[in-house]
């Protein structure tokens, strides 16, 4: 083999090395892209969890009891407000409750009825609060989901980008390999000179195998 | 990184811009809808009460007058029947007043749900369009629509049911009393035609 062969082999080895380095870099870059994407998704997951937890806190037993009571109180106030509006129209013939005993009975009946109705309304108020909370949480989760999805949609493109970021080095490696092979091939087609290490003596063709001179005692000892 | 690439960076930048627009639009929508606070809904409910209560009072007055005329006509103005009927009418009025208040609260809840859903719809559309200006305009249009004078359905005949039961019952009682007295008188069982109840 000549000098060209060695250079060719060296070039091929360098090219392979460059290609291997490029693939390792690509792999690292793709892993980085995936890690960055996972970190972003984790951040959105935490945001979503916060929205969900906020809504969940409104749904426990203690807030439910408090909200039912609050709704009942508001309804009771509303009933009293409505019932305190004076009946302004004059009514000459309208029957009126005149005795104190009857008035007391009427007031008591009204109070009891108000309380029962208000208790029912308290549940309505609580359910309304839950529904509004769910709508709000759904809106918040929708937003977070949209943002997370937006970044997730970029992952294929980011991976492709990472893959292509070391394409230059890989191409260079390929070129070096190609050049090395070509040089080796070219070198092999050249007639072998005296400088060849195995001292082939003028072979008839390039595929002639080197012939060994038979060893005899004469040739050994002169 | 190494050589080549760079397209992903531009896409990331575009996505960041899209998300910034959505965040801006969401803030604008929230700002518009922040006007719909508990005080606003209470005012809305009060508007319903102000609309419905005079109607209820008028109906009460009518039915009360009818009852008064009937009892007076029958000479039962101070009777136990009158006392019971007054109590019954008073109970009915309490129920109807509660109904008005309940309706007012329901109107508030309905409006609250409607606006919450509309807000969600606008936010959903913003997510698709990433156009904060359009979203803000839509939110403003919705808000002005909600703040316009509400149109409520008129109160139905609140005392119909009570009148059908009690006034008709009272009339039946009177009719039965009259028929019994008439028959007694006719058959010579000592009835007194002068004591026949007037209808």
mmCIF file of N, CA, C and O in Angstrom, chain B residues 93-125:
data_model
loop_
_atom_site.group_PDB
_atom_site.id
_atom_site.type_symbol
_atom_site.label_atom_id
_atom_site.label_comp_id
_atom_site.label_asym_id
_atom_site.label_seq_id
_atom_site.Cartn_x
_atom_site.Cartn_y
_atom_site.Cartn_z
ATOM 1 N N UNK B 93 -100.571 35.736 50.240
ATOM 2 C CA UNK B 93 -99.779 36.923 49.895
ATOM 3 C C UNK B 93 -98.311 36.713 50.286
ATOM 4 O O UNK B 93 -97.403 37.071 49.538
ATOM 5 N N UNK B 94 -98.116 36.102 51.470
ATOM 6 C CA UNK B 94 -96.733 35.807 51.896
ATOM 7 C C UNK B 94 -96.049 34.916 50.867
ATOM 8 O O UNK B 94 -94.907 35.165 50.460
ATOM 9 N N UNK B 95 -96.768 33.868 50.447
ATOM 10 C CA UNK B 95 -96.201 32.939 49.462
ATOM 11 C C UNK B 95 -95.872 33.672 48.164
ATOM 12 O O UNK B 95 -94.804 33.460 47.568
ATOM 13 N N UNK B 96 -96.804 34.539 47.733
ATOM 14 C CA UNK B 96 -96.575 35.241 46.467
ATOM 15 C C UNK B 96 -95.433 36.258 46.584
ATOM 16 O O UNK B 96 -94.671 36.444 45.628
ATOM 17 N N UNK B 97 -95.313 36.869 47.752
ATOM 18 C CA UNK B 97 -94.176 37.789 47.955
ATOM 19 C C UNK B 97 -92.859 37.021 47.924
ATOM 20 O O UNK B 97 -91.874 37.479 47.348
ATOM 21 N N UNK B 98 -92.891 35.836 48.534
ATOM 22 C CA UNK B 98 -91.690 34.997 48.478
ATOM 23 C C UNK B 98 -91.383 34.604 47.032
ATOM 24 O O UNK B 98 -90.216 34.570 46.613
ATOM 25 N N UNK B 99 -92.453 34.323 46.278
ATOM 26 C CA UNK B 99 -92.248 33.961 44.877
ATOM 27 C C UNK B 99 -91.590 35.098 44.092
ATOM 28 O O UNK B 99 -90.703 34.853 43.274
ATOM 29 N N UNK B 100 -92.055 36.314 44.369
ATOM 30 C CA UNK B 100 -91.455 37.464 43.676
ATOM 31 C C UNK B 100 -89.971 37.564 44.037
ATOM 32 O O UNK B 100 -89.116 37.740 43.164
ATOM 33 N N UNK B 101 -89.683 37.424 45.323
ATOM 34 C CA UNK B 101 -88.278 37.489 45.760
ATOM 35 C C UNK B 101 -87.480 36.338 45.139
ATOM 36 O O UNK B 101 -86.345 36.532 44.685
ATOM 37 N N UNK B 102 -88.091 35.139 45.119
ATOM 38 C CA UNK B 102 -87.397 33.992 44.510
ATOM 39 C C UNK B 102 -87.144 34.225 43.025
ATOM 40 O O UNK B 102 -86.078 33.892 42.509
ATOM 41 N N UNK B 103 -88.157 34.772 42.368
ATOM 42 C CA UNK B 103 -87.994 35.065 40.937
ATOM 43 C C UNK B 103 -86.873 36.073 40.723
ATOM 44 O O UNK B 103 -86.088 35.948 39.783
ATOM 45 N N UNK B 104 -86.827 37.069 41.605
ATOM 46 C CA UNK B 104 -85.771 38.090 41.487
ATOM 47 C C UNK B 104 -84.398 37.434 41.633
ATOM 48 O O UNK B 104 -83.476 37.700 40.858
ATOM 49 N N UNK B 105 -84.289 36.534 42.624
ATOM 50 C CA UNK B 105 -82.997 35.856 42.832
ATOM 51 C C UNK B 105 -82.670 34.937 41.651
ATOM 52 O O UNK B 105 -81.523 34.824 41.244
ATOM 53 N N UNK B 106 -83.720 34.304 41.115
ATOM 54 C CA UNK B 106 -83.500 33.418 39.977
ATOM 55 C C UNK B 106 -83.053 34.210 38.752
ATOM 56 O O UNK B 106 -82.188 33.764 37.993
ATOM 57 N N UNK B 107 -83.656 35.397 38.586
ATOM 58 C CA UNK B 107 -83.257 36.259 37.468
ATOM 59 C C UNK B 107 -81.770 36.617 37.600
ATOM 60 O O UNK B 107 -81.034 36.629 36.621
ATOM 61 N N UNK B 108 -81.368 36.906 38.833
ATOM 62 C CA UNK B 108 -79.952 37.233 39.069
ATOM 63 C C UNK B 108 -79.068 36.046 38.701
ATOM 64 O O UNK B 108 -78.049 36.195 38.032
ATOM 65 N N UNK B 109 -79.475 34.859 39.158
ATOM 66 C CA UNK B 109 -78.671 33.654 38.881
ATOM 67 C C UNK B 109 -78.597 33.369 37.393
ATOM 68 O O UNK B 109 -77.535 33.017 36.867
ATOM 69 N N UNK B 110 -79.750 33.509 36.721
ATOM 70 C CA UNK B 110 -79.766 33.234 35.276
ATOM 71 C C UNK B 110 -78.819 34.175 34.534
ATOM 72 O O UNK B 110 -78.066 33.750 33.653
ATOM 73 N N UNK B 111 -78.883 35.450 34.916
ATOM 74 C CA UNK B 111 -78.026 36.433 34.244
ATOM 75 C C UNK B 111 -76.558 36.131 34.526
ATOM 76 O O UNK B 111 -75.712 36.212 33.624
ATOM 77 N N UNK B 112 -76.303 35.756 35.777
ATOM 78 C CA UNK B 112 -74.921 35.447 36.174
ATOM 79 C C UNK B 112 -74.383 34.258 35.349
ATOM 80 O O UNK B 112 -73.269 34.309 34.829
ATOM 81 N N UNK B 113 -75.202 33.213 35.230
ATOM 82 C CA UNK B 113 -74.793 32.032 34.452
ATOM 83 C C UNK B 113 -74.606 32.392 32.986
ATOM 84 O O UNK B 113 -73.644 31.961 32.345
ATOM 85 N N UNK B 114 -75.552 33.175 32.484
ATOM 86 C CA UNK B 114 -75.501 33.552 31.066
ATOM 87 C C UNK B 114 -74.218 34.325 30.778
ATOM 88 O O UNK B 114 -73.510 34.037 29.803
ATOM 89 N N UNK B 115 -73.906 35.284 31.649
ATOM 90 C CA UNK B 115 -72.711 36.102 31.417
ATOM 91 C C UNK B 115 -71.428 35.278 31.582
ATOM 92 O O UNK B 115 -70.478 35.466 30.827
ATOM 93 N N UNK B 116 -71.445 34.371 32.559
ATOM 94 C CA UNK B 116 -70.252 33.516 32.758
ATOM 95 C C UNK B 116 -70.027 32.658 31.520
ATOM 96 O O UNK B 116 -68.883 32.490 31.063
ATOM 97 N N UNK B 117 -71.111 32.127 30.954
ATOM 98 C CA UNK B 117 -70.964 31.297 29.751
ATOM 99 C C UNK B 117 -70.509 32.133 28.559
ATOM 100 O O UNK B 117 -69.692 31.677 27.755
ATOM 101 N N UNK B 118 -71.058 33.346 28.477
ATOM 102 C CA UNK B 118 -70.649 34.200 27.360
ATOM 103 C C UNK B 118 -69.175 34.583 27.479
ATOM 104 O O UNK B 118 -68.461 34.612 26.477
ATOM 105 N N UNK B 119 -68.747 34.836 28.711
ATOM 106 C CA UNK B 119 -67.329 35.156 28.921
ATOM 107 C C UNK B 119 -66.448 33.987 28.473
ATOM 108 O O UNK B 119 -65.438 34.173 27.791
ATOM 109 N N UNK B 120 -66.896 32.772 28.834
ATOM 110 C CA UNK B 120 -66.137 31.585 28.434
ATOM 111 C C UNK B 120 -66.108 31.442 26.916
ATOM 112 O O UNK B 120 -65.075 31.077 26.340
ATOM 113 N N UNK B 121 -67.236 31.726 26.271
ATOM 114 C CA UNK B 121 -67.274 31.626 24.812
ATOM 115 C C UNK B 121 -66.311 32.611 24.155
ATOM 116 O O UNK B 121 -65.613 32.266 23.197
ATOM 117 N N UNK B 122 -66.289 33.829 24.702
ATOM 118 C CA UNK B 122 -65.400 34.845 24.119
ATOM 119 C C UNK B 122 -63.937 34.435 24.315
ATOM 120 O O UNK B 122 -63.115 34.580 23.410
ATOM 121 N N UNK B 123 -63.641 33.889 25.492
ATOM 122 C CA UNK B 123 -62.257 33.438 25.744
ATOM 123 C C UNK B 123 -61.902 32.286 24.796
ATOM 124 O O UNK B 123 -60.788 32.225 24.265
ATOM 125 N N UNK B 124 -62.864 31.394 24.558
ATOM 126 C CA UNK B 124 -62.609 30.279 23.628
ATOM 127 C C UNK B 124 -62.322 30.805 22.229
ATOM 128 O O UNK B 124 -61.398 30.332 21.551
ATOM 129 N N UNK B 125 -63.122 31.788 21.823
ATOM 130 C CA UNK B 125 -62.898 32.354 20.493
ATOM 131 C C UNK B 125 -61.550 33.068 20.414
ATOM 132 O O UNK B 125 -60.866 33.017 19.392
#
